[in-house]
Coordinates of C-alpha atoms in Angstrom, one line a residue:
M1 CA -39.0 -54.1 -32.0
I2 CA -37.3 -52.3 -35.6
D3 CA -34.0 -53.2 -36.4
D4 CA -33.4 -49.9 -37.8
F5 CA -34.3 -47.3 -34.7
P6 CA -33.9 -44.0 -36.2
V7 CA -30.9 -43.1 -33.8
T8 CA -28.9 -40.7 -36.5
E9 CA -31.9 -38.5 -37.2
L10 CA -32.8 -38.1 -33.6
D11 CA -29.4 -37.3 -32.4
R12 CA -29.7 -35.0 -34.6
I13 CA -32.4 -33.4 -33.5
W14 CA -31.5 -34.0 -30.1
Q15 CA -28.0 -31.9 -30.3
P16 CA -26.9 -30.1 -27.1
P17 CA -26.4 -26.5 -27.3
S18 CA -22.5 -25.7 -28.4
G19 CA -22.8 -22.8 -25.9
G20 CA -18.8 -22.3 -26.5
R21 CA -15.5 -24.5 -25.8
R22 CA -16.6 -27.4 -23.0
I23 CA -14.1 -27.1 -20.1
T24 CA -15.1 -29.3 -17.7
R25 CA -14.7 -33.4 -17.7
P26 CA -17.3 -35.3 -19.2
R27 CA -19.2 -37.3 -16.8
I28 CA -18.7 -40.8 -16.2
G29 CA -20.7 -44.1 -16.3
V30 CA -23.6 -42.6 -17.7
I31 CA -23.9 -43.5 -21.6
N32 CA -22.5 -41.5 -24.4
L33 CA -25.5 -39.7 -26.6
G34 CA -23.3 -38.5 -29.4
A35 CA -22.9 -40.4 -32.5
G36 CA -19.9 -42.3 -33.2
S37 CA -18.7 -46.0 -34.4
R38 CA -19.8 -48.8 -31.8
T39 CA -19.7 -52.4 -31.2
G40 CA -22.8 -54.1 -31.2
G41 CA -23.6 -54.1 -27.6
E42 CA -22.9 -50.8 -27.3
A43 CA -25.1 -50.2 -30.7
A44 CA -28.0 -52.2 -28.8
A45 CA -27.4 -49.7 -25.6
R46 CA -27.7 -46.6 -27.5
V47 CA -31.1 -47.8 -29.1
A48 CA -32.0 -48.4 -25.8
E49 CA -31.6 -44.7 -24.5
A50 CA -32.4 -43.4 -27.3
R51 CA -36.2 -45.1 -27.2
A52 CA -36.3 -44.4 -23.4
Q53 CA -35.2 -40.6 -24.3
L54 CA -37.9 -40.2 -26.8
K55 CA -40.5 -42.0 -24.3
R56 CA -39.8 -39.3 -21.8
I57 CA -39.9 -36.6 -24.4
V58 CA -43.7 -37.2 -25.7
E59 CA -44.8 -38.1 -22.6
K60 CA -43.4 -34.8 -20.6
A61 CA -40.8 -36.3 -18.4
P62 CA -40.1 -33.5 -15.5
Q63 CA -37.3 -31.4 -16.8
V64 CA -34.1 -30.7 -14.3
M65 CA -32.9 -27.6 -13.9
V66 CA -29.2 -27.0 -13.4
K67 CA -28.3 -23.0 -13.6
V68 CA -25.3 -21.1 -12.0
S69 CA -26.8 -18.8 -9.4
G70 CA -24.1 -16.5 -8.6
R71 CA -20.5 -15.6 -8.7
Q72 CA -18.2 -14.9 -5.0
R73 CA -15.4 -12.9 -5.0
G74 CA -13.3 -12.8 -2.1
A75 CA -13.2 -15.0 1.7
D76 CA -15.9 -12.4 3.1
H77 CA -18.5 -13.2 -0.2
V78 CA -17.5 -16.8 0.0
A79 CA -18.7 -16.7 3.6
A80 CA -21.8 -14.9 3.4
H81 CA -22.9 -17.2 0.7
M82 CA -22.1 -20.3 3.1
E83 CA -23.7 -19.0 5.8
Y84 CA -27.0 -18.0 3.4
I85 CA -27.3 -21.9 1.7
G86 CA -26.8 -23.1 5.5
R87 CA -29.2 -20.8 6.8
H88 CA -26.8 -19.2 8.9
G89 CA -26.5 -22.6 11.2
E90 CA -30.1 -23.8 10.8
L91 CA -29.4 -26.0 7.8
E92 CA -26.6 -29.0 7.6
V93 CA -24.0 -27.9 4.9
E94 CA -21.6 -30.9 3.2
T95 CA -18.0 -30.5 2.1
D96 CA -16.7 -33.0 -1.2
A97 CA -14.5 -34.8 1.9
G98 CA -17.9 -36.0 3.4
E99 CA -17.6 -33.2 6.4
V100 CA -20.6 -31.6 7.8
L101 CA -20.5 -28.1 8.8
K102 CA -23.7 -26.0 11.0
D103 CA -21.0 -24.2 12.7
V104 CA -21.0 -20.2 10.9
R105 CA -17.1 -20.8 12.4
E106 CA -16.2 -23.3 10.2
L107 CA -18.3 -22.3 7.3
R108 CA -15.9 -18.6 7.6
E109 CA -12.8 -21.1 7.8
R110 CA -13.6 -22.8 4.9
A111 CA -14.1 -19.8 2.9
Q112 CA -10.7 -18.2 3.9
E113 CA -9.5 -21.7 2.5
W114 CA -10.4 -21.6 -0.7
E115 CA -9.1 -17.5 -1.4
D116 CA -5.8 -19.0 0.1
D117 CA -5.9 -21.7 -2.3
D118 CA -6.5 -19.5 -5.2
D119 CA -3.4 -18.5 -6.1
T120 CA -5.0 -16.2 -9.6
Q121 CA -3.3 -12.8 -10.0
R122 CA -6.3 -11.3 -11.9
K123 CA -7.7 -8.3 -9.5
N124 CA -11.4 -9.0 -7.8
A125 CA -11.1 -13.0 -9.7
V126 CA -14.2 -14.9 -8.9
T127 CA -13.6 -17.7 -6.0
S128 CA -16.6 -19.7 -6.2
I129 CA -19.5 -20.0 -8.1
S130 CA -22.7 -21.2 -7.0
M131 CA -25.7 -23.6 -8.6
V132 CA -28.3 -24.3 -8.0
L133 CA -30.3 -28.1 -8.7
S134 CA -34.1 -28.5 -9.1
M135 CA -36.6 -30.7 -9.2
P136 CA -40.8 -30.0 -10.0
A137 CA -42.4 -30.1 -6.8
D138 CA -43.7 -33.4 -4.8
T139 CA -40.6 -35.1 -6.0
D140 CA -39.0 -36.7 -2.7
P141 CA -36.4 -34.1 -1.4
D142 CA -33.9 -37.1 -0.3
K143 CA -33.7 -38.7 -3.9
V144 CA -32.9 -35.5 -4.9
L145 CA -30.1 -34.8 -2.5
S146 CA -28.7 -38.1 -3.2
A147 CA -28.8 -37.5 -6.9
V148 CA -27.0 -34.4 -6.5
R149 CA -24.4 -36.1 -4.0
A150 CA -23.5 -38.4 -6.8
F151 CA -23.4 -35.8 -9.9
A152 CA -21.3 -33.8 -7.2
R153 CA -18.9 -36.6 -7.2
L154 CA -18.8 -37.6 -11.1
E155 CA -18.5 -33.9 -12.1
L156 CA -16.3 -32.4 -9.2
Q157 CA -14.7 -34.5 -7.1
D158 CA -10.7 -34.6 -7.1
R159 CA -10.8 -31.5 -9.1
H160 CA -12.6 -29.1 -7.3
K161 CA -13.8 -28.3 -3.3
Y162 CA -17.6 -27.6 -3.2
V163 CA -20.3 -27.7 -0.5
L164 CA -24.1 -28.3 -0.4
A165 CA -26.8 -28.1 1.0
L166 CA -30.6 -29.1 0.4
H167 CA -33.5 -26.8 0.7
R168 CA -36.8 -28.1 1.6
D169 CA -38.7 -24.5 2.2
T170 CA -40.2 -24.2 -1.3
D171 CA -42.1 -26.3 -3.1
H172 CA -39.7 -27.4 -5.4
P173 CA -36.9 -29.6 -3.7
H174 CA -33.5 -27.7 -4.1
V175 CA -29.6 -27.9 -3.3
H176 CA -27.0 -25.0 -3.5
V177 CA -24.0 -26.3 -5.0
T178 CA -21.2 -23.8 -4.5
V179 CA -17.8 -25.0 -6.2
A180 CA -14.3 -23.3 -5.4
A181 CA -13.2 -21.7 -8.6
A182 CA -9.9 -22.8 -8.3
G183 CA -8.8 -26.5 -9.4
S184 CA -6.5 -28.9 -8.8
D185 CA -5.5 -29.2 -12.6
G186 CA -5.1 -25.8 -13.0
V187 CA -8.4 -25.8 -14.4
R188 CA -10.6 -22.9 -13.0
F189 CA -14.5 -23.6 -13.1
N190 CA -16.2 -21.8 -15.1
P191 CA -19.2 -23.8 -16.8
R192 CA -20.7 -22.7 -20.3
K193 CA -23.6 -23.5 -22.0
A194 CA -22.6 -26.5 -23.1
D195 CA -21.4 -28.0 -19.8
L196 CA -24.7 -26.8 -17.9
H197 CA -26.5 -29.1 -20.5
R198 CA -24.3 -32.0 -19.7
M199 CA -24.5 -31.6 -16.3
R200 CA -28.6 -31.4 -16.5
E201 CA -28.1 -34.6 -18.2
T202 CA -25.6 -36.2 -15.3
F203 CA -28.4 -35.1 -12.9
A204 CA -31.6 -36.6 -14.7
H205 CA -29.2 -39.7 -14.6
E206 CA -29.4 -39.9 -11.5
L207 CA -32.6 -39.0 -10.6
R208 CA -33.8 -41.9 -12.5
E209 CA -31.1 -44.4 -10.9
R210 CA -33.1 -43.5 -7.8
G211 CA -36.7 -44.2 -9.5
V212 CA -37.5 -40.6 -10.3
D213 CA -39.0 -39.7 -13.5
A214 CA -37.0 -37.4 -15.1
D215 CA -35.2 -35.5 -18.1
A216 CA -32.9 -33.0 -19.6
T217 CA -33.9 -32.3 -23.0
C218 CA -33.2 -28.9 -24.4
R219 CA -36.3 -26.3 -25.3
R220 CA -35.3 -27.0 -29.0
A221 CA -36.0 -30.8 -28.9
R222 CA -39.9 -30.3 -27.0
G223 CA -40.6 -28.0 -29.9
V224 CA -40.4 -25.0 -27.8
T225 CA -38.4 -22.3 -28.9
R226 CA -39.8 -18.8 -26.7
R227 CA -37.4 -18.9 -23.8
T228 CA -39.2 -18.4 -20.1
D229 CA -38.3 -15.2 -18.1
N230 CA -34.8 -15.0 -16.4
V231 CA -35.3 -15.0 -12.7
A232 CA -34.1 -11.2 -12.8
L233 CA -37.1 -10.4 -15.3
K234 CA -40.0 -12.4 -13.2
K235 CA -38.9 -10.5 -10.3
A236 CA -39.0 -7.2 -11.7
K237 CA -42.3 -8.4 -13.1
E238 CA -43.4 -8.6 -9.7
R239 CA -42.4 -5.7 -8.1
L240 CA -43.2 -3.7 -10.9
G241 CA -47.3 -5.3 -11.1
K242 CA -47.9 -4.3 -7.7
R243 CA -46.6 -0.9 -8.4
G244 CA -48.8 -1.3 -11.1
E245 CA -46.3 -0.5 -13.7
T246 CA -44.8 -2.4 -16.5
P247 CA -41.1 -3.9 -17.2
R248 CA -39.7 -1.9 -20.1
T249 CA -38.9 -5.2 -21.9
V250 CA -42.5 -6.1 -21.8
E251 CA -43.6 -2.8 -23.5
A252 CA -41.2 -3.0 -25.8
A253 CA -42.0 -6.6 -27.2
R254 CA -45.6 -5.2 -26.8
V255 CA -44.9 -1.9 -29.3
A256 CA -42.7 -4.2 -31.4
G257 CA -45.6 -6.9 -31.5
E258 CA -48.5 -4.4 -32.7
A259 CA -45.7 -2.9 -35.0
Y260 CA -45.7 -6.4 -36.8
A261 CA -49.3 -7.1 -36.4
R262 CA -50.1 -3.4 -38.4
Q263 CA -47.5 -4.9 -41.3
Q264 CA -45.0 -2.1 -40.1
A265 CA -41.9 -4.5 -39.5
A266 CA -40.5 -7.6 -40.4
L267 CA -39.6 -11.0 -38.9
A268 CA -36.4 -10.5 -37.3
P269 CA -33.8 -13.0 -37.8
W270 CA -33.7 -15.4 -35.1
E271 CA -37.7 -15.4 -35.7
K272 CA -37.5 -17.0 -39.0
G273 CA -34.7 -19.0 -37.6
A274 CA -37.4 -20.4 -35.1
I275 CA -40.0 -20.9 -37.3
L276 CA -37.6 -23.2 -39.7
K277 CA -36.2 -24.6 -36.6
Q278 CA -40.0 -26.1 -35.3
R279 CA -40.6 -26.9 -39.0
D280 CA -37.4 -28.9 -39.0
I281 CA -38.0 -30.5 -35.5
K282 CA -41.6 -31.4 -36.4
S283 CA -40.5 -32.8 -39.8
A284 CA -38.2 -35.5 -38.4
Y285 CA -40.6 -36.6 -35.2
A286 CA -42.9 -37.5 -38.0
A287 CA -40.4 -39.7 -40.0
V288 CA -39.8 -40.9 -36.6
S289 CA -43.5 -41.8 -36.2
V290 CA -43.9 -43.1 -39.5
K291 CA -41.5 -45.9 -39.1
L292 CA -42.4 -46.6 -35.9
A293 CA -45.9 -47.1 -37.1
A294 CA -45.1 -49.6 -39.5
S295 CA -43.1 -51.5 -37.1
A296 CA -45.1 -55.2 -36.1
A297 CA -44.2 -54.4 -32.4
Y298 CA -47.3 -52.9 -30.5
D299 CA -44.7 -51.0 -28.1
D300 CA -43.7 -49.4 -31.4
R301 CA -46.3 -48.4 -32.9
A302 CA -48.0 -47.1 -29.2
L303 CA -44.9 -45.0 -29.2
A304 CA -45.8 -44.2 -32.8
K305 CA -48.9 -42.4 -31.6
Q306 CA -47.3 -40.8 -29.1
V307 CA -44.8 -39.1 -31.0
T308 CA -48.0 -37.8 -33.3
A309 CA -49.9 -36.7 -30.8
F310 CA -46.4 -35.0 -29.3
V311 CA -46.0 -33.1 -32.5
A312 CA -50.0 -32.1 -32.7
A313 CA -49.8 -30.6 -29.3
M314 CA -46.5 -28.8 -29.7
P315 CA -46.7 -24.7 -29.0
G316 CA -46.1 -22.3 -32.0
P317 CA -42.7 -20.8 -32.7
L318 CA -43.2 -17.6 -31.2
S319 CA -41.2 -15.2 -29.7
H320 CA -42.6 -12.6 -26.7
R321 CA -42.7 -10.2 -29.8
L322 CA -44.7 -12.4 -31.8
A323 CA -47.2 -13.4 -28.7
Q324 CA -47.7 -10.0 -28.2
A325 CA -48.5 -9.3 -32.0
Q326 CA -50.8 -12.8 -31.8
G327 CA -52.9 -10.8 -28.9
F328 CA -53.1 -7.5 -30.6
M329 CA -54.4 -9.2 -33.5
S330 CA -57.3 -11.3 -31.2
D331 CA -58.0 -8.2 -29.4
R332 CA -58.6 -6.4 -32.9
Q333 CA -60.7 -9.1 -33.9
R334 CA -63.2 -9.5 -30.8
D335 CA -63.3 -5.7 -30.8
D336 CA -64.6 -5.8 -35.2
R337 CA -66.8 -8.4 -33.8
A338 CA -68.5 -6.4 -31.0
D339 CA -68.9 -3.4 -34.0
L340 CA -70.3 -5.7 -36.6
A341 CA -72.4 -7.5 -33.8
P342 CA -76.8 -6.3 -33.9
S343 CA -77.6 -4.4 -30.6
S344 CA -80.5 -6.4 -28.6
K345 CA -83.0 -4.0 -29.6
R346 CA -82.3 -4.3 -33.2
D347 CA -81.8 -8.1 -32.2
A348 CA -85.6 -8.4 -31.2
G349 CA -86.8 -6.9 -34.3
L350 CA -84.8 -9.4 -36.3
R351 CA -86.6 -11.9 -34.6
G352 CA -89.7 -10.5 -35.2
G353 CA -90.3 -8.0 -32.0
Q354 CA -91.0 -4.7 -32.1
P355 CA -87.7 -2.8 -34.1
E356 CA -86.6 0.6 -32.7
K357 CA -88.6 3.6 -33.8
G358 CA -86.8 5.2 -36.7
K359 CA -84.4 2.4 -37.2
P360 CA -84.3 -0.1 -40.1
T361 CA -85.0 -3.6 -39.7
R362 CA -81.6 -5.0 -40.8
P363 CA -78.0 -4.4 -39.8
D364 CA -76.3 -1.6 -40.7
R365 CA -73.4 -2.6 -43.3
P366 CA -70.3 -2.4 -41.7
D367 CA -68.0 0.8 -42.2
R368 CA -65.5 -0.3 -44.6
S369 CA -63.8 2.9 -44.4
R370 CA -62.1 0.9 -41.4

């Protein structure tokens, strides 16, 4: 194994999103991925973790999902949500104290307790925040539930009350976690982007502790520059698609993409930024690959090949608008080829058959006026 594993360079390109002030306590018992001075043992542990992280990235380990799904205001709203995640008494709803609630009346009483505990004076304040933690299909639901229990203890225990419920009724096993906004330390629960990224790391770590291959890497570290559609847009596309209609955002991207393809518009600042960012990411991975390839250890050289293949397979840094532009140009090129292609009868003449009467024996020159 190489002695100078490029931890610093990897830390730079794996830098998590900032996304505002972090307001929740860092997780406990998980290796800290940040830079800083370390003892020899800590440095060795960091190298081992960085190597494992790199291997998970290039092997495209399943990415965990942790997202805020909604906010509830008032006891009635919280109770309705608890009833929903408990499927109105069909599923078990676990509490932070280890209780199991199934009776709708118990859920309503718990929701009222949360409202009574919240002494905020703000009008229409948030009483609870609901989250969803999920994994791809074919993941063991019981291991997902166990990992979420550990996740909740590490991130929330003794500061925020919460309930959780496992749903097995979809291809993707997922757990709903609803957290009381009021905190025992006076800090309200309101996770920002940076908090959610750390929570993803905690969840992925707990899954790996249970033998489930899982990772929590930000998109740009994987070379992905375009965001996937959010739930609202996906549902809008499905709903409008059934009626043969197109969402306004999709139509706007198509129009803007065609304008760019016709050289009637320039790259937007964020599109230039995405291109430069991916170029930087590729360059950093390439440098890491060169260093690994020079190692005397077989495992390092094998990992170098994986990194090289991973970089080569990265998707282009296309925004929705640029993807539309690419599609538009492909359609134009296909149409141009069709217009320039000889007809079947002319083709027969060129192959030695009888040309169409009154027609030249060679293809017409393309119309240069286009």
